[in-house]
PDB file of C-alpha atoms in Angstrom:
ATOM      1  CA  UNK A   1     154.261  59.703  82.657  1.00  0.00           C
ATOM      2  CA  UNK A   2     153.956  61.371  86.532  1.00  0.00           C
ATOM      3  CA  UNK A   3     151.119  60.489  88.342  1.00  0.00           C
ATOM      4  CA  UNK A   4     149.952  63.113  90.867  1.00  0.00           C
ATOM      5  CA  UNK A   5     148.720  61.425  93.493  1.00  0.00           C
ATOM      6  CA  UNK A   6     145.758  63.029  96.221  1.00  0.00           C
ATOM      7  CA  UNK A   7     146.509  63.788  99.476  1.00  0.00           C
ATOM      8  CA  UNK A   8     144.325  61.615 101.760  1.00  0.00           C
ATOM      9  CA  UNK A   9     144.092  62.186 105.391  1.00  0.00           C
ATOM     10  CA  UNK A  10     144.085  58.669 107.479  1.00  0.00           C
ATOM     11  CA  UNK A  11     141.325  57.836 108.574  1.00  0.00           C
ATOM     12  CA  UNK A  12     141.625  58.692 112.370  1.00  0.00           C
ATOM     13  CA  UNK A  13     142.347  62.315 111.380  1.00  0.00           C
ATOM     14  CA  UNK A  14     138.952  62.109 109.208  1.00  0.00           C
ATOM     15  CA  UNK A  15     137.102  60.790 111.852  1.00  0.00           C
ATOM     16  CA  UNK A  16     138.424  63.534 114.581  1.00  0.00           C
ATOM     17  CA  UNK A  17     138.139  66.656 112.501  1.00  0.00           C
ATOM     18  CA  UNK A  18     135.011  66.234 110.907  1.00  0.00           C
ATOM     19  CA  UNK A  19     132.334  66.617 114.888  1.00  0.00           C
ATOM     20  CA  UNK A  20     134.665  69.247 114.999  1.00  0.00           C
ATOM     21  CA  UNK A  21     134.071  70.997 111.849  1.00  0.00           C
ATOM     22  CA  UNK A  22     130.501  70.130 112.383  1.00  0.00           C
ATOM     23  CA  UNK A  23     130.734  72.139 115.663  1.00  0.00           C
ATOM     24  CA  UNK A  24     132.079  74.689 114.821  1.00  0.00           C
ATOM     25  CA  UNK A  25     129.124  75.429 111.643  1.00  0.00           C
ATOM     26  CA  UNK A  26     126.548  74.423 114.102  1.00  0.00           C
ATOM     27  CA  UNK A  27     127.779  77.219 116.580  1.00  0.00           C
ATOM     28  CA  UNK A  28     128.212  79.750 113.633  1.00  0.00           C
ATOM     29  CA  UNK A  29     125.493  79.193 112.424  1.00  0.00           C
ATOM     30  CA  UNK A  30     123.806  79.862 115.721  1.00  0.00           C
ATOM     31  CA  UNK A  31     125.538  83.254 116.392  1.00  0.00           C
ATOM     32  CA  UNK A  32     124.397  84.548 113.284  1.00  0.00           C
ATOM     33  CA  UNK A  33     120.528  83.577 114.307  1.00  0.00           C
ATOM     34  CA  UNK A  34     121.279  85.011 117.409  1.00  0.00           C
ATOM     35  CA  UNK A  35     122.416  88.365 116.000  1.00  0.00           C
ATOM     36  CA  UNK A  36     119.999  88.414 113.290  1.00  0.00           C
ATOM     37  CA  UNK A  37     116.966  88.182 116.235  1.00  0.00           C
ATOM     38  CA  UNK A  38     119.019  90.812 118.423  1.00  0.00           C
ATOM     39  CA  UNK A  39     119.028  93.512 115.190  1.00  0.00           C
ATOM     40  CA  UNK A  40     115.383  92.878 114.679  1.00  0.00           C
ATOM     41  CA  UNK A  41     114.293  93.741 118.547  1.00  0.00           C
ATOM     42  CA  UNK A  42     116.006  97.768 118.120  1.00  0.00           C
ATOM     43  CA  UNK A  43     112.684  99.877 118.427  1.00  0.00           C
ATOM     44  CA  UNK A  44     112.247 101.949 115.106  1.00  0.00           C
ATOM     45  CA  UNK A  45     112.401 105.402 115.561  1.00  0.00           C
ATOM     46  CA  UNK A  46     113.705 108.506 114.324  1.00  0.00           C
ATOM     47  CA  UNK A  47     116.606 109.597 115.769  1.00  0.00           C
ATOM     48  CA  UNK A  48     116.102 113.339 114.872  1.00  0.00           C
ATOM     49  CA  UNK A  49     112.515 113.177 116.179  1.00  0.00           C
ATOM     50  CA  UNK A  50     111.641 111.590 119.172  1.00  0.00           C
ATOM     51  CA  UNK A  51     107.884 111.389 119.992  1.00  0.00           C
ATOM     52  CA  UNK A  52     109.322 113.029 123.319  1.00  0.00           C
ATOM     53  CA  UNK A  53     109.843 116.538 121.848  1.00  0.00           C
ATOM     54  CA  UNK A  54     107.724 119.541 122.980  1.00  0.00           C
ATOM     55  CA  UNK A  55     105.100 120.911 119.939  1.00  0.00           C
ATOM     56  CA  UNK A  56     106.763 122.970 117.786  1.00  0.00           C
ATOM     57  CA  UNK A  57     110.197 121.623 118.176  1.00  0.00           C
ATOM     58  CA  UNK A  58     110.412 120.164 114.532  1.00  0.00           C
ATOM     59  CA  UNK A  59     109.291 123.240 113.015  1.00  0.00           C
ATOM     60  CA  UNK A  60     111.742 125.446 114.680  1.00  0.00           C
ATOM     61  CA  UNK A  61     114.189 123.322 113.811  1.00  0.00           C
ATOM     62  CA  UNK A  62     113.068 123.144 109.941  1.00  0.00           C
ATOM     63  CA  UNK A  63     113.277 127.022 110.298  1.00  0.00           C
ATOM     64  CA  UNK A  64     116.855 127.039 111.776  1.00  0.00           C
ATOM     65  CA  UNK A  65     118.316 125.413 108.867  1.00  0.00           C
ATOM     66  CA  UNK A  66     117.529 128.241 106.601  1.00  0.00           C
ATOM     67  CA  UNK A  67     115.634 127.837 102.863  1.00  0.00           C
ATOM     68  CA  UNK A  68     112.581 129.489 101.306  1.00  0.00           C
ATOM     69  CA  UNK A  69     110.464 128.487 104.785  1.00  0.00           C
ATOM     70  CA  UNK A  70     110.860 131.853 106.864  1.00  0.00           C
ATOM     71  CA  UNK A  71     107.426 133.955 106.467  1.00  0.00           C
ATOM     72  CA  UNK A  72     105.511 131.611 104.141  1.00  0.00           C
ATOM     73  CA  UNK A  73     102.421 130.797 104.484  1.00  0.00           C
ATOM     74  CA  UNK A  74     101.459 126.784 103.445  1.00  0.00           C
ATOM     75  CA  UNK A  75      98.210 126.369 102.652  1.00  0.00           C
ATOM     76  CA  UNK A  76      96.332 123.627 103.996  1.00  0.00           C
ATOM     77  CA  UNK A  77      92.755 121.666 103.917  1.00  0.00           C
ATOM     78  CA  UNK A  78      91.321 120.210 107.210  1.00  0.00           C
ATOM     79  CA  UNK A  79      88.754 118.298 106.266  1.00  0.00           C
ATOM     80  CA  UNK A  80      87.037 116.834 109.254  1.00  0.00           C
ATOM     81  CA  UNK A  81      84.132 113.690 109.500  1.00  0.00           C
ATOM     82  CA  UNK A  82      80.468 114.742 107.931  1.00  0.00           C
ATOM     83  CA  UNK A  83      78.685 117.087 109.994  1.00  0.00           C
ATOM     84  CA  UNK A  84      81.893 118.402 112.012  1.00  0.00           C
ATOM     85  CA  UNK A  85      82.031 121.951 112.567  1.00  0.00           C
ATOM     86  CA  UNK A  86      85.828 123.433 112.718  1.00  0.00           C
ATOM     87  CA  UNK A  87      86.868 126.764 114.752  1.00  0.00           C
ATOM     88  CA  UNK A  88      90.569 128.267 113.891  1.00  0.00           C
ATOM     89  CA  UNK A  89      91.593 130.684 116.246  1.00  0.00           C
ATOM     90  CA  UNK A  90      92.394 134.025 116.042  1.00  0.00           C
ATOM     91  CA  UNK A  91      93.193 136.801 118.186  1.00  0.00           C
ATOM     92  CA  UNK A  92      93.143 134.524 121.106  1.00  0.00           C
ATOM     93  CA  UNK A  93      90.032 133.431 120.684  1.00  0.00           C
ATOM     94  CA  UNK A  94      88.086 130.807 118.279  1.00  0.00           C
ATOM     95  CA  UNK A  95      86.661 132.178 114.442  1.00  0.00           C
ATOM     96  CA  UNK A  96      82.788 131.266 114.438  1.00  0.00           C
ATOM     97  CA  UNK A  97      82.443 127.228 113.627  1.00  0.00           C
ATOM     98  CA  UNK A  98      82.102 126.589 110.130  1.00  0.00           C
ATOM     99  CA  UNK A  99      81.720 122.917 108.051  1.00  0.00           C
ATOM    100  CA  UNK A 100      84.776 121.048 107.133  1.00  0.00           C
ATOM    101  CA  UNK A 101      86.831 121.274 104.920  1.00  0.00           C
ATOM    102  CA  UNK A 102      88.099 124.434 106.133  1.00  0.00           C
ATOM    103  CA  UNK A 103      91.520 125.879 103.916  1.00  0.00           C
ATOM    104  CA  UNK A 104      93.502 128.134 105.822  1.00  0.00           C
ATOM    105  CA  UNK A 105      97.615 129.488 105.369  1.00  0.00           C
ATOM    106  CA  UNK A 106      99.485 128.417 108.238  1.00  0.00           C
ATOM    107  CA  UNK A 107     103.207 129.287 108.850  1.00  0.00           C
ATOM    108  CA  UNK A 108     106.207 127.138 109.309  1.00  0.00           C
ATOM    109  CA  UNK A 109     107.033 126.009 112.640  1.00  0.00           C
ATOM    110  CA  UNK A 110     104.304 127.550 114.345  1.00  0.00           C
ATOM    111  CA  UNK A 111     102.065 125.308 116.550  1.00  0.00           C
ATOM    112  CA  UNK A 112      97.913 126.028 115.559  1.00  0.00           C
ATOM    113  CA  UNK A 113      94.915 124.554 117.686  1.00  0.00           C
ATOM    114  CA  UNK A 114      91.268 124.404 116.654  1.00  0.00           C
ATOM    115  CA  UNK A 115      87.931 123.479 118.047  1.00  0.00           C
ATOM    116  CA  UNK A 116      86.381 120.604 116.682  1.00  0.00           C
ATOM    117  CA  UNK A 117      82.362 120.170 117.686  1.00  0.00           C
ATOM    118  CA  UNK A 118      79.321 118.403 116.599  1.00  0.00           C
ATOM    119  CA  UNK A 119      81.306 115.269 116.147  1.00  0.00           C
ATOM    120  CA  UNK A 120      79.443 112.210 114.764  1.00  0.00           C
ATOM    121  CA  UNK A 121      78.290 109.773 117.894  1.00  0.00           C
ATOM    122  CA  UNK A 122      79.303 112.232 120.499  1.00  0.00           C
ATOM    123  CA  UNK A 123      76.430 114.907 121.221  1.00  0.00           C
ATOM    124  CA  UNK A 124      78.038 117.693 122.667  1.00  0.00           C
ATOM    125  CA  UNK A 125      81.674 116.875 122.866  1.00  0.00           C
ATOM    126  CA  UNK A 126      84.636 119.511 121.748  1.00  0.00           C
ATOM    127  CA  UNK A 127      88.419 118.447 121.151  1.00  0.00           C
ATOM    128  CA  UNK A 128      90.673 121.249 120.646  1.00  0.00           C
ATOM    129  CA  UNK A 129      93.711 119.047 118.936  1.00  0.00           C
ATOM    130  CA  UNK A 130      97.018 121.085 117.781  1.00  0.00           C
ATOM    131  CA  UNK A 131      98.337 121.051 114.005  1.00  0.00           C
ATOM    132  CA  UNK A 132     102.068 121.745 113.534  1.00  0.00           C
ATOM    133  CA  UNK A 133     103.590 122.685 109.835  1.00  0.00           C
ATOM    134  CA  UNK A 134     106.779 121.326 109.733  1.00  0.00           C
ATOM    135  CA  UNK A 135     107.763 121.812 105.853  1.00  0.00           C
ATOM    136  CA  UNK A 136     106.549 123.017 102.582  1.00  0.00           C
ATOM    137  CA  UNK A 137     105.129 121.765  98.989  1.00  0.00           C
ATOM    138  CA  UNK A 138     106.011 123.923  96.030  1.00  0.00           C
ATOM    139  CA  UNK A 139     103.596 124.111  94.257  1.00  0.00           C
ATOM    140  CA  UNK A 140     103.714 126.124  90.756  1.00  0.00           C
ATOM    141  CA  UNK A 141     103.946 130.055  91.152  1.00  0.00           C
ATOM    142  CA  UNK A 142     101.341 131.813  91.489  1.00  0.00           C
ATOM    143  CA  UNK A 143      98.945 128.912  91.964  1.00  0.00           C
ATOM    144  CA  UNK A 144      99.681 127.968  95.931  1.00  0.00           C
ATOM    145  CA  UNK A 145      96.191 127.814  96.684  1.00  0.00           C
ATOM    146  CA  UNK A 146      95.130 125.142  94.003  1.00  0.00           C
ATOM    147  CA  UNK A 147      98.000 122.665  96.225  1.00  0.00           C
ATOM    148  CA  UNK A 148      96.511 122.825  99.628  1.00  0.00           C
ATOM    149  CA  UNK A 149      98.516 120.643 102.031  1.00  0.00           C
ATOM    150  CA  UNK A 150      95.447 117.794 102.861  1.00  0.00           C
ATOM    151  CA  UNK A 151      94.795 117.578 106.632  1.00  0.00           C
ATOM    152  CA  UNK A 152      92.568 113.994 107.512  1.00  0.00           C
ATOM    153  CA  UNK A 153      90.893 114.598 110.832  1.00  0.00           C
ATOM    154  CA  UNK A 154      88.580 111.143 111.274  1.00  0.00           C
ATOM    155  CA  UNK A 155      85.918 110.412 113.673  1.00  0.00           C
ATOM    156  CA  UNK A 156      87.987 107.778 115.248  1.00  0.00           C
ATOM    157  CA  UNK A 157      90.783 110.136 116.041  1.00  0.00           C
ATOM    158  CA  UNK A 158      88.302 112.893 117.460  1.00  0.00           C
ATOM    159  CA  UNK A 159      86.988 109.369 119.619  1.00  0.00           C
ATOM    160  CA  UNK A 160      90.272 108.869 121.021  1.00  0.00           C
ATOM    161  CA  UNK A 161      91.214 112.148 121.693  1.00  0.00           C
ATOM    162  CA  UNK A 162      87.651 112.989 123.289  1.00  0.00           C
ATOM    163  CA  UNK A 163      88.520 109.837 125.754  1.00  0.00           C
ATOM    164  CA  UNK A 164      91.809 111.616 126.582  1.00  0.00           C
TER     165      UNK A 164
END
């Protein structure tokens, strides 16, 4: 009968290799924290879509790549905080102020402001703040205006943008 026998280092070897073995985990194991912590700082954005671009880019953009968006009208629903009054424009001008919600069909790509008054806790302040439709729903044919795209205008927002 063969015995097989183990291969066993000395012991000098044993004790020589094994702070260096320990080393080297210790600095792997550092690098990948290290990495790790550098992935995590990149800002999150959108490539595509910086916050940079002029109004209207994204919409043009949409357009340019072709599809059932050219001519169509979404429909949307602004609806604003109690008591708001909402002006679309038209013709250059403003409509007369009406309550929100207001539903309106806006086309792709197009840039729309509207006058906002008689905001809650701000007697006699106006914002005029800019929507722009950069895609559509499909809704089912026929019944477009039942699927209204919803539009969430809040006090606070009208706040900030009153303060500039």
């Amino acid at each position: 009968m063969t015995m097989v026998r183990t291969l066993r280092l000395p012991n000098v070897v044993v004790a020589v290799c094994r702070p260096l073995l320990a080393g080297r985990m210790l600095a792997t194991v550092v690098m990948l924290l290290a990495a790790g912590s550098v992935v995590a700082q990149q800002p999150k954005m959108h490539y595509r879509h910086s916050s940079n671009l002029p109004p209207g880019a994204i919409g043009r953009a949409q357009l340019q790549r072709g599809g059932p968006l050219h001519g169509y009208f979404q429909p949307v629903e602004i609806v604003g905080p109690k008591g708001a009054k909402l002006a679309l424009t038209k013709g250059g001008g403003f409509e007369p102020l009406q309550q929100t919600p207001r539903r309106a069909g806006l086309l792709i790509g197009q840039v729309y402001r509207f006058r906002v008054t008689n905001i809650p806790d701000q007697p006699g302040v106006e914002v005029f703040p800019t929507i722009e439709i950069i895609d559509r729903i499909y809704p089912p044919a026929g019944r477009e205006a039942e699927f209204p795209i919803p539009i969430h205008v809040t006090a606070g927002d009208l706040f900030l943008a009153a303060r500039g």
